[in-house]
């Protein structure tokens, strides 16, 4: 405990450097802006910035990426409340009560409880991250190759099963990513694999090119393909922006309950932000003393889910930093960010680069304070962003994506791959295939292969070595359960429906 406090104090000395503060400010500002704009989430923004930041200071860039992640969670609530269009999938629940409050002339208190709840949740969850991350590192240090391989199998299965509606589609996306991860020179034999005589492919497929293609180019093409919808009506913020004493009284317990749900669930391999926000809304609906207001604009229905949403962001960073496991699309892109600087998140990172890890954790506290100061006074600016015509916005994204990729890898092959991945991203969106598992497959696939081969070398080729370790056996059993569970639940629900 004391070691964590000292390490965090050192982290603050890094985070308070003027350049790091500037990176944090840029991150939270960009994050809030993209959180407000529907369809442009933090994952897309970090993916766009990966090629641009590859020559910058790693600590500063990662602080900026974390700021974008936190800011995106804050910004998503603004559109949910004012135009009933969530900027982020995790903000869907906020729209249920928040937009009703805005229509009733209470948009100000809805935005205020969302901002303050996000601040409280972010603060408590970041304290949790600082306290529990070293404890998880202590456990992770004892992992052998077989344990790491089993852990990555859990990550593959849970990411595939939880992103999107269909586990089969998630696994299809994952296997495409794993296949792309095989391209390049085999680390053990030195043989070229699946390069088809193209020298640029010998180093493997760049994660940044895949991420920018799938997230930025794919999203731009998908938006362009859809027919024009009627323009959204923005609810003006009428009356006071601040909360009354009654609003405070009704909000503080949901904030704490939302945090208690968001942080631990966000830390799980299959967690994410959607599950805790749904749970929080359900719990608040049951515990409220004003059940008649739910569905008509209950402040608890905004306070709880928003706190859960932001707490899960800090929770997601825990497995990312300590085990190198991404549990959300943005975390997967952040993992690519670490790798572009030659850094591998995990227990060794805490020993090799404590300044970076603790500087990043300390910067989350600063980003939280910046966000609560930025959000409410600048609400007029965030609303004006919604007036940007979509063709301009997405044309800008396409230009930025192409220029960033060329700057990072000046090669025609890289540009062709960007276009191919962009088209693949569009087709996947069109047929409702999740994109994040493919990025996770490309990043973790080669690492899983290395650990598998290492485990087999140690055991002289005996595959039973993969289940001899109790931890590895437990993790593989969890992975099998996570794979079978959705099919069983669907079968049971179909059986019940037939009985009825």
Coordinates of C-alpha atoms in Angstrom, one line a residue:
X1 CA 0.0 0.0 0.0
X2 CA 2.7 2.5 1.0
X3 CA 4.7 1.5 -2.1
X4 CA 1.7 2.4 -4.3
X5 CA 1.4 5.8 -2.5
X6 CA 5.1 6.6 -3.1
X7 CA 5.0 5.4 -6.7
X8 CA 1.9 7.5 -7.3
X9 CA 3.7 10.6 -5.8
X10 CA 6.5 10.0 -8.3
X11 CA 3.8 9.7 -11.0
X12 CA 2.4 13.1 -10.1
X13 CA 5.9 14.6 -10.4
X14 CA 5.9 13.3 -14.1
X15 CA 2.2 14.2 -14.8
X16 CA 2.7 17.8 -13.5
X17 CA 5.5 18.6 -16.1
X18 CA 4.2 21.3 -18.4
X19 CA 4.4 19.2 -21.6
X20 CA 2.5 16.3 -19.9
X21 CA -0.2 18.7 -18.7
X22 CA -0.5 20.0 -22.3
X23 CA -0.9 16.5 -23.6
X24 CA -3.6 15.8 -21.0
X25 CA -5.4 19.0 -21.9
X26 CA -5.3 18.2 -25.6
X27 CA -6.5 14.6 -24.9
X28 CA -9.5 15.6 -22.7
X29 CA -10.5 18.4 -25.1
X30 CA -10.3 16.1 -28.2
X31 CA -12.0 13.3 -26.2
X32 CA -15.0 15.4 -25.2
X33 CA -15.3 16.8 -28.8
X34 CA -15.4 13.3 -30.3
X35 CA -17.6 12.0 -27.6
X36 CA -20.1 14.6 -28.5
X37 CA -20.1 13.8 -32.2
X38 CA -22.3 10.8 -32.8
X39 CA -20.4 7.9 -34.4
X40 CA -16.9 9.2 -33.8
X41 CA -15.8 7.6 -30.5
X42 CA -12.5 7.6 -28.7
X43 CA -11.3 4.4 -30.5
X44 CA -11.6 6.0 -33.9
X45 CA -9.8 9.2 -32.6
X46 CA -6.9 7.3 -31.0
X47 CA -6.6 5.2 -34.1
X48 CA -6.3 8.3 -36.2
X49 CA -3.7 9.8 -33.9
X50 CA -1.5 6.7 -33.8
X51 CA 0.4 7.4 -37.0
X52 CA 0.8 11.1 -36.1
X53 CA 2.3 10.5 -32.6
X54 CA 4.8 7.7 -33.4
X55 CA 7.7 10.1 -33.1
X56 CA 6.5 11.9 -30.0
X57 CA 7.3 11.3 -26.3
X58 CA 5.7 7.9 -25.4
X59 CA 4.5 9.0 -21.9
X60 CA 3.0 12.2 -23.3
X61 CA 1.2 10.4 -26.1
X62 CA -0.2 7.7 -23.9
X63 CA -1.4 10.4 -21.4
X64 CA -3.2 12.0 -24.3
X65 CA -4.7 8.7 -25.4
X66 CA -6.0 8.1 -21.9
X67 CA -7.4 11.7 -21.8
X68 CA -9.2 11.0 -25.1
X69 CA -10.7 7.8 -23.6
X70 CA -11.9 9.6 -20.4
X71 CA -13.1 12.6 -22.4
X72 CA -15.1 10.4 -24.8
X73 CA -17.0 8.9 -21.9
X74 CA -17.8 12.4 -20.6
X75 CA -18.7 13.8 -24.1
X76 CA -21.1 10.9 -25.0
X77 CA -23.6 12.0 -22.4
X78 CA -24.0 15.5 -24.0
X79 CA -25.6 14.2 -27.2
X80 CA -27.5 11.5 -25.3
X81 CA -29.2 14.3 -23.2
X82 CA -29.6 17.0 -25.8
X83 CA -30.4 15.2 -29.0
X84 CA -31.2 11.6 -27.9
X85 CA -28.3 10.3 -30.0
X86 CA -25.6 8.6 -27.9
X87 CA -22.1 9.5 -29.1
X88 CA -20.8 6.2 -27.5
X89 CA -22.7 2.9 -27.1
X90 CA -22.2 3.1 -23.3
X91 CA -24.2 6.4 -23.3
X92 CA -27.4 4.7 -24.6
X93 CA -28.9 4.3 -21.2
X94 CA -28.2 8.0 -20.3
X95 CA -30.5 9.0 -23.3
X96 CA -33.5 7.2 -21.7
X97 CA -33.9 9.7 -18.9
X98 CA -31.5 12.5 -19.9
X99 CA -33.3 13.4 -23.0
X100 CA -36.7 13.4 -21.2
X101 CA -35.2 15.8 -18.6
X102 CA -34.0 18.1 -21.4
X103 CA -37.4 18.1 -23.0
X104 CA -38.9 19.0 -19.6
X105 CA -36.6 22.0 -19.4
X106 CA -34.1 20.3 -17.0
X107 CA -31.3 19.7 -19.4
X108 CA -28.9 21.8 -17.2
X109 CA -29.3 19.5 -14.1
X110 CA -29.1 16.4 -16.3
X111 CA -25.7 17.6 -17.7
X112 CA -24.5 18.7 -14.3
X113 CA -25.3 15.3 -12.6
X114 CA -23.7 13.6 -15.5
X115 CA -20.5 15.7 -15.2
X116 CA -20.2 15.6 -11.4
X117 CA -21.1 11.9 -11.4
X118 CA -18.4 11.2 -14.0
X119 CA -15.9 13.2 -11.9
X120 CA -16.7 11.3 -8.6
X121 CA -16.7 7.9 -10.4
X122 CA -13.5 8.7 -12.3
X123 CA -11.8 9.8 -9.1
X124 CA -12.8 6.8 -7.0
X125 CA -12.1 4.3 -9.8
X126 CA -8.6 5.8 -10.5
X127 CA -7.8 5.5 -6.8
X128 CA -8.9 1.8 -7.2
X129 CA -6.6 1.4 -10.2
X130 CA -3.6 2.9 -8.3
X131 CA -4.2 0.5 -5.3
X132 CA -5.1 -2.7 -7.0
X133 CA -2.9 -2.6 -10.1
X134 CA 0.4 -3.5 -8.2
X135 CA -1.5 -6.3 -6.4
X136 CA -2.5 -7.8 -9.8
X137 CA 1.1 -7.3 -11.1
X138 CA 2.3 -9.5 -8.2
X139 CA 0.1 -12.3 -9.3
X140 CA 0.9 -11.8 -13.0
X141 CA 4.7 -12.1 -12.3
X142 CA 4.2 -15.7 -11.4
X143 CA 2.6 -16.6 -14.7
X144 CA 4.4 -19.1 -16.9
X145 CA 4.1 -19.4 -20.7
X146 CA 1.2 -21.9 -20.5
X147 CA -0.7 -19.5 -18.1
X148 CA -0.1 -16.6 -20.4
X149 CA -1.3 -18.6 -23.4
X150 CA -4.5 -19.6 -21.5
X151 CA -5.1 -16.0 -20.4
X152 CA -4.9 -14.9 -24.1
X153 CA -7.4 -17.6 -25.1
X154 CA -9.7 -16.2 -22.4
X155 CA -9.2 -12.7 -23.9
X156 CA -9.9 -14.0 -27.5
X157 CA -13.1 -15.8 -26.5
X158 CA -14.5 -13.1 -24.2
X159 CA -13.8 -10.3 -26.7
X160 CA -15.4 -12.3 -29.5
X161 CA -18.4 -13.3 -27.5
X162 CA -19.1 -9.8 -26.0
X163 CA -18.5 -7.5 -29.0
X164 CA -21.6 -7.5 -31.3
X165 CA -24.8 -9.5 -31.1
X166 CA -23.4 -12.9 -32.4
X167 CA -20.5 -14.9 -30.9
X168 CA -20.0 -16.6 -34.3
X169 CA -19.5 -13.2 -36.0
X170 CA -17.2 -12.1 -33.2
X171 CA -15.1 -15.3 -33.7
X172 CA -15.0 -14.7 -37.4
X173 CA -13.7 -11.2 -36.9
X174 CA -11.1 -12.6 -34.4
X175 CA -9.9 -15.3 -36.8
X176 CA -9.3 -12.8 -39.6
X177 CA -7.2 -10.8 -37.1
X178 CA -5.3 -14.0 -36.1
X179 CA -4.7 -14.8 -39.8
X180 CA -3.3 -11.3 -40.4
X181 CA -1.0 -11.7 -37.4
X182 CA 0.7 -14.6 -39.2
X183 CA 2.0 -12.4 -42.0
X184 CA 5.7 -11.6 -41.8
X185 CA 8.9 -13.4 -40.6
X186 CA 8.4 -16.3 -38.2
X187 CA 10.3 -15.3 -35.0
X188 CA 11.6 -18.8 -34.4
X189 CA 12.5 -20.2 -37.8
X190 CA 13.1 -16.9 -39.7
X191 CA 10.9 -18.1 -42.6
X192 CA 8.7 -15.6 -44.4
X193 CA 5.0 -16.3 -44.0
X194 CA 2.1 -15.2 -46.3
X195 CA 4.2 -12.3 -47.7
X196 CA 3.5 -13.2 -51.4
X197 CA 6.8 -11.8 -52.4
X198 CA 6.0 -8.2 -51.1
X199 CA 9.0 -6.9 -49.2
X200 CA 6.9 -4.5 -47.2
X201 CA 5.0 -7.4 -45.6
X202 CA 8.1 -9.0 -44.1
X203 CA 7.8 -6.8 -41.0
X204 CA 4.1 -7.9 -40.6
X205 CA 1.0 -5.9 -41.0
X206 CA 1.1 -2.6 -39.0
X207 CA -1.6 -2.4 -36.3
X208 CA -1.9 1.3 -36.9
X209 CA -2.8 0.8 -40.6
X210 CA -5.4 -1.9 -39.7
X211 CA -6.9 0.2 -36.9
X212 CA -7.1 3.4 -39.0
X213 CA -8.5 1.5 -41.9
X214 CA -11.2 -0.4 -39.9
X215 CA -12.2 2.4 -37.5
X216 CA -11.7 5.7 -39.5
X217 CA -12.0 4.8 -43.2
X218 CA -14.6 2.1 -42.6
X219 CA -16.8 4.4 -40.5
X220 CA -16.5 7.2 -43.1
X221 CA -17.6 4.9 -45.9
X222 CA -20.4 3.4 -43.8
X223 CA -21.8 6.9 -43.0
X224 CA -21.5 8.0 -46.6
X225 CA -23.5 4.8 -47.7
X226 CA -26.5 5.5 -45.6
X227 CA -29.4 7.6 -46.8
X228 CA -29.7 11.1 -45.3
X229 CA -31.9 11.2 -42.2
X230 CA -34.0 14.0 -41.0
X231 CA -31.8 16.5 -39.1
X232 CA -31.8 15.9 -35.3
X233 CA -33.4 18.5 -33.1
X234 CA -31.2 19.8 -30.3
X235 CA -33.0 20.5 -27.1
X236 CA -31.8 24.0 -25.8
X237 CA -30.5 24.1 -22.2
X238 CA -33.2 26.1 -20.5
X239 CA -33.0 27.5 -17.0
X240 CA -30.1 27.0 -14.5
X241 CA -27.2 24.7 -15.4
X242 CA -26.7 23.8 -11.8
X243 CA -28.4 21.2 -9.6
X244 CA -30.8 22.0 -6.7
X245 CA -30.3 20.6 -3.2
X246 CA -33.0 18.0 -4.0
X247 CA -31.0 17.0 -7.1
X248 CA -27.8 16.6 -5.1
X249 CA -29.7 14.5 -2.5
X250 CA -31.1 12.2 -5.2
X251 CA -27.8 11.9 -7.1
X252 CA -25.0 11.1 -4.6
X253 CA -26.1 7.5 -3.8
X254 CA -26.5 6.6 -7.5
X255 CA -23.0 8.0 -8.2
X256 CA -21.5 5.7 -5.6
X257 CA -23.6 2.7 -6.6
X258 CA -22.7 3.3 -10.3
X259 CA -19.0 3.5 -9.4
X260 CA -19.2 0.2 -7.4
X261 CA -20.6 -1.5 -10.5
X262 CA -18.5 0.1 -13.2
X263 CA -15.0 -0.4 -11.8
X264 CA -15.0 -4.1 -11.1
X265 CA -17.1 -5.0 -14.2
X266 CA -14.9 -2.8 -16.4
X267 CA -11.8 -4.7 -15.1
X268 CA -13.1 -8.1 -16.2
X269 CA -12.0 -9.5 -19.6
X270 CA -15.7 -9.5 -20.8
X271 CA -16.7 -6.4 -18.9
X272 CA -16.9 -3.2 -20.9
X273 CA -19.0 -0.2 -20.1
X274 CA -22.4 -1.3 -21.5
X275 CA -23.1 -4.0 -18.8
X276 CA -22.6 -1.8 -15.7
X277 CA -24.6 1.1 -17.2
X278 CA -27.6 -1.3 -17.8
X279 CA -27.3 -2.8 -14.4
X280 CA -27.0 0.6 -12.7
X281 CA -30.2 1.8 -14.5
X282 CA -32.1 -1.3 -13.4
X283 CA -30.9 -1.0 -9.8
X284 CA -31.8 2.8 -9.6
X285 CA -35.2 2.0 -11.0
X286 CA -35.9 -0.5 -8.2
X287 CA -34.4 1.6 -5.4
X288 CA -35.9 5.0 -6.3
X289 CA -38.4 6.8 -4.1
X290 CA -39.9 8.4 -7.2
X291 CA -40.8 5.4 -9.5
X292 CA -43.4 7.5 -11.3
X293 CA -40.6 9.7 -12.8
X294 CA -38.7 6.9 -14.5
X295 CA -39.4 7.0 -18.2
X296 CA -40.3 10.7 -17.8
X297 CA -36.9 12.1 -16.7
X298 CA -35.7 10.8 -13.4
X299 CA -32.3 12.2 -12.4
X300 CA -31.2 8.9 -10.8
X301 CA -31.5 7.3 -14.3
X302 CA -28.8 9.7 -15.5
X303 CA -26.5 9.9 -12.4
X304 CA -26.1 6.1 -11.8
X305 CA -25.3 5.0 -15.4
X306 CA -23.0 7.9 -16.1
X307 CA -21.0 7.1 -13.0
X308 CA -20.8 3.4 -14.0
X309 CA -19.8 4.4 -17.5
X310 CA -16.8 6.5 -16.3
X311 CA -15.7 4.1 -13.6
X312 CA -15.6 1.3 -16.2
X313 CA -13.1 3.3 -18.2
X314 CA -10.6 3.2 -15.3
X315 CA -11.4 -0.4 -14.8
X316 CA -10.6 -1.2 -18.4
X317 CA -7.1 0.2 -17.9
X318 CA -6.3 -2.3 -15.1
X319 CA -6.1 -5.5 -17.2
X320 CA -4.5 -3.4 -20.0
X321 CA -1.6 -2.1 -17.9
X322 CA -1.1 -5.2 -15.7
X323 CA -1.7 -8.1 -18.0
X324 CA -1.6 -6.5 -21.5
X325 CA -5.3 -7.5 -22.1
X326 CA -7.6 -5.1 -23.9
X327 CA -11.3 -5.4 -22.8
X328 CA -12.7 -2.6 -25.1
X329 CA -12.2 -1.3 -28.6
X330 CA -10.3 1.8 -27.2
X331 CA -8.1 -0.3 -25.0
X332 CA -7.2 -2.5 -28.0
X333 CA -6.1 0.7 -29.9
X334 CA -4.2 1.9 -26.8
X335 CA -2.4 -1.4 -26.7
X336 CA -1.3 -0.7 -30.3
X337 CA -0.1 2.7 -29.1
X338 CA 2.1 1.0 -26.5
X339 CA 3.5 -1.4 -29.1
X340 CA 4.4 1.4 -31.6
X341 CA 6.8 2.6 -28.9
X342 CA 8.2 -0.9 -28.4
X343 CA 6.4 -1.2 -25.0
X344 CA 4.5 -4.3 -23.9
X345 CA 2.0 -3.6 -21.2
X346 CA 2.2 -6.2 -18.4
X347 CA 4.0 -6.9 -15.1
X348 CA 7.4 -6.1 -16.6
X349 CA 6.3 -2.6 -17.7
X350 CA 5.8 -1.7 -14.0
X351 CA 9.4 -2.7 -13.3
X352 CA 11.0 -1.4 -16.5
X353 CA 9.1 1.9 -16.9
X354 CA 7.5 2.9 -13.6
X355 CA 7.7 6.6 -14.6
X356 CA 5.5 5.9 -17.6
X357 CA 2.9 3.7 -15.8
X358 CA 2.6 5.8 -12.7
X359 CA 2.8 9.1 -14.7
X360 CA -0.1 7.8 -16.8
X361 CA -2.2 6.8 -13.7
X362 CA -1.5 10.2 -12.0
X363 CA -2.5 12.0 -15.2
X364 CA -5.9 10.4 -15.0
X365 CA -6.6 12.3 -11.7
X366 CA -5.5 15.5 -13.5
X367 CA -7.6 14.7 -16.6
X368 CA -10.7 14.2 -14.4
X369 CA -10.3 17.6 -12.8
X370 CA -9.8 19.2 -16.3
X371 CA -12.9 17.4 -17.6
X372 CA -15.3 18.7 -15.0
X373 CA -13.9 22.2 -15.5
X374 CA -14.2 22.0 -19.3
X375 CA -17.6 20.3 -19.6
X376 CA -20.2 22.5 -18.0
X377 CA -18.9 26.0 -18.8
X378 CA -18.2 25.1 -22.5
X379 CA -21.5 23.3 -23.1
X380 CA -22.4 25.9 -25.8
X381 CA -19.2 25.0 -27.7
X382 CA -19.9 21.2 -27.5
X383 CA -23.4 21.8 -28.8
X384 CA -22.1 23.9 -31.7
X385 CA -19.9 21.0 -32.8
X386 CA -23.1 19.1 -33.8
X387 CA -23.7 21.8 -36.5
X388 CA -20.6 20.6 -38.5
X389 CA -22.0 19.1 -41.7
X390 CA -21.3 15.3 -41.8
X391 CA -19.7 15.3 -45.3
X392 CA -17.1 17.9 -44.1
X393 CA -16.4 15.9 -41.0
X394 CA -15.9 12.5 -42.6
X395 CA -14.0 13.9 -45.6
X396 CA -11.6 15.5 -43.1
X397 CA -11.3 12.1 -41.3
X398 CA -10.4 10.4 -44.6
X399 CA -7.7 13.0 -45.5
X400 CA -6.3 12.8 -42.0
X401 CA -6.2 9.0 -42.1
X402 CA -4.4 8.9 -45.4
X403 CA -1.9 11.6 -44.4
X404 CA -1.2 10.0 -41.0
X405 CA -0.6 6.5 -42.6
X406 CA 1.8 8.0 -45.3
X407 CA 3.7 10.0 -42.6
X408 CA 4.2 6.8 -40.4
X409 CA 5.0 4.4 -43.3
X410 CA 5.8 6.2 -46.6
X411 CA 4.9 3.3 -48.9
X412 CA 2.2 2.8 -51.6
X413 CA 1.7 -0.8 -50.2
X414 CA 0.6 0.8 -46.9
X415 CA -1.9 3.1 -48.6
X416 CA -3.3 0.2 -50.6
X417 CA -3.7 -1.8 -47.3
X418 CA -5.4 1.2 -45.7
X419 CA -8.0 1.2 -48.5
X420 CA -8.5 -2.6 -48.4
X421 CA -8.9 -2.5 -44.6
X422 CA -11.3 0.5 -45.0
X423 CA -13.5 -1.5 -47.4
X424 CA -13.3 -4.5 -45.1
X425 CA -14.4 -2.3 -42.2
X426 CA -17.3 -0.9 -44.2
X427 CA -18.5 -4.5 -45.2
X428 CA -18.2 -5.6 -41.6
X429 CA -20.3 -2.7 -40.3
X430 CA -22.8 -3.3 -43.1
X431 CA -23.4 -6.9 -42.1
X432 CA -23.0 -6.2 -38.3
X433 CA -19.7 -7.9 -37.7
X434 CA -17.7 -6.4 -34.7
X435 CA -14.4 -4.8 -35.6
X436 CA -12.5 -4.8 -32.2
X437 CA -11.9 -8.6 -32.2
X438 CA -9.9 -8.3 -35.4
X439 CA -7.6 -5.7 -33.9
X440 CA -7.2 -7.8 -30.8
X441 CA -6.4 -10.8 -33.0
X442 CA -3.7 -9.0 -34.8
X443 CA -2.1 -7.6 -31.6
X444 CA -2.4 -10.6 -29.3
X445 CA -2.2 -13.4 -31.9
X446 CA 1.6 -13.3 -32.4
X447 CA 2.1 -12.9 -28.6
X448 CA -0.2 -16.0 -28.0
X449 CA 1.8 -18.0 -30.6
X450 CA 5.1 -17.1 -28.9
X451 CA 3.8 -18.2 -25.5
X452 CA 2.4 -21.4 -26.9
X453 CA 5.6 -22.4 -28.7
X454 CA 7.6 -21.5 -25.5
X455 CA 5.4 -23.7 -23.4
X456 CA 5.7 -26.6 -25.9
X457 CA 9.5 -26.1 -26.0
X458 CA 9.8 -26.3 -22.2
X459 CA 7.6 -29.5 -22.2
X460 CA 9.5 -31.1 -25.2
X461 CA 6.4 -30.9 -27.3
X462 CA 3.9 -32.4 -24.8
X463 CA 0.5 -30.6 -25.3
X464 CA -0.6 -31.8 -21.9
X465 CA 1.7 -29.2 -20.4
X466 CA -0.9 -26.6 -21.3
X467 CA -3.3 -28.0 -18.6
X468 CA -0.8 -29.2 -16.0
X469 CA -0.6 -25.7 -14.4
X470 CA -3.8 -25.3 -12.3
X471 CA -4.1 -21.7 -13.3
X472 CA -3.8 -22.5 -17.0
X473 CA -6.4 -25.3 -16.7
X474 CA -8.8 -22.9 -14.8
X475 CA -8.4 -20.2 -17.4
X476 CA -9.0 -22.6 -20.3
X477 CA -12.1 -23.9 -18.5
X478 CA -13.4 -20.3 -18.2
X479 CA -12.7 -19.7 -21.9
X480 CA -14.6 -22.9 -22.8
X481 CA -17.5 -21.8 -20.6
X482 CA -17.6 -18.3 -22.1
X483 CA -17.7 -19.9 -25.6
X484 CA -20.5 -22.3 -24.8
X485 CA -22.6 -20.1 -22.5
X486 CA -24.2 -17.8 -25.2
X487 CA -25.2 -20.9 -27.2
X488 CA -26.8 -22.5 -24.1
X489 CA -28.7 -19.3 -23.1
X490 CA -30.0 -18.9 -26.6
X491 CA -31.1 -22.6 -26.7
X492 CA -32.8 -22.2 -23.3
X493 CA -34.7 -19.0 -24.3
X494 CA -35.8 -20.7 -27.6
X495 CA -37.0 -23.7 -25.6
X496 CA -39.0 -21.5 -23.1
X497 CA -40.5 -19.6 -26.0
X498 CA -41.7 -22.8 -27.7
X499 CA -43.2 -24.0 -24.3
X500 CA -45.1 -20.7 -23.9

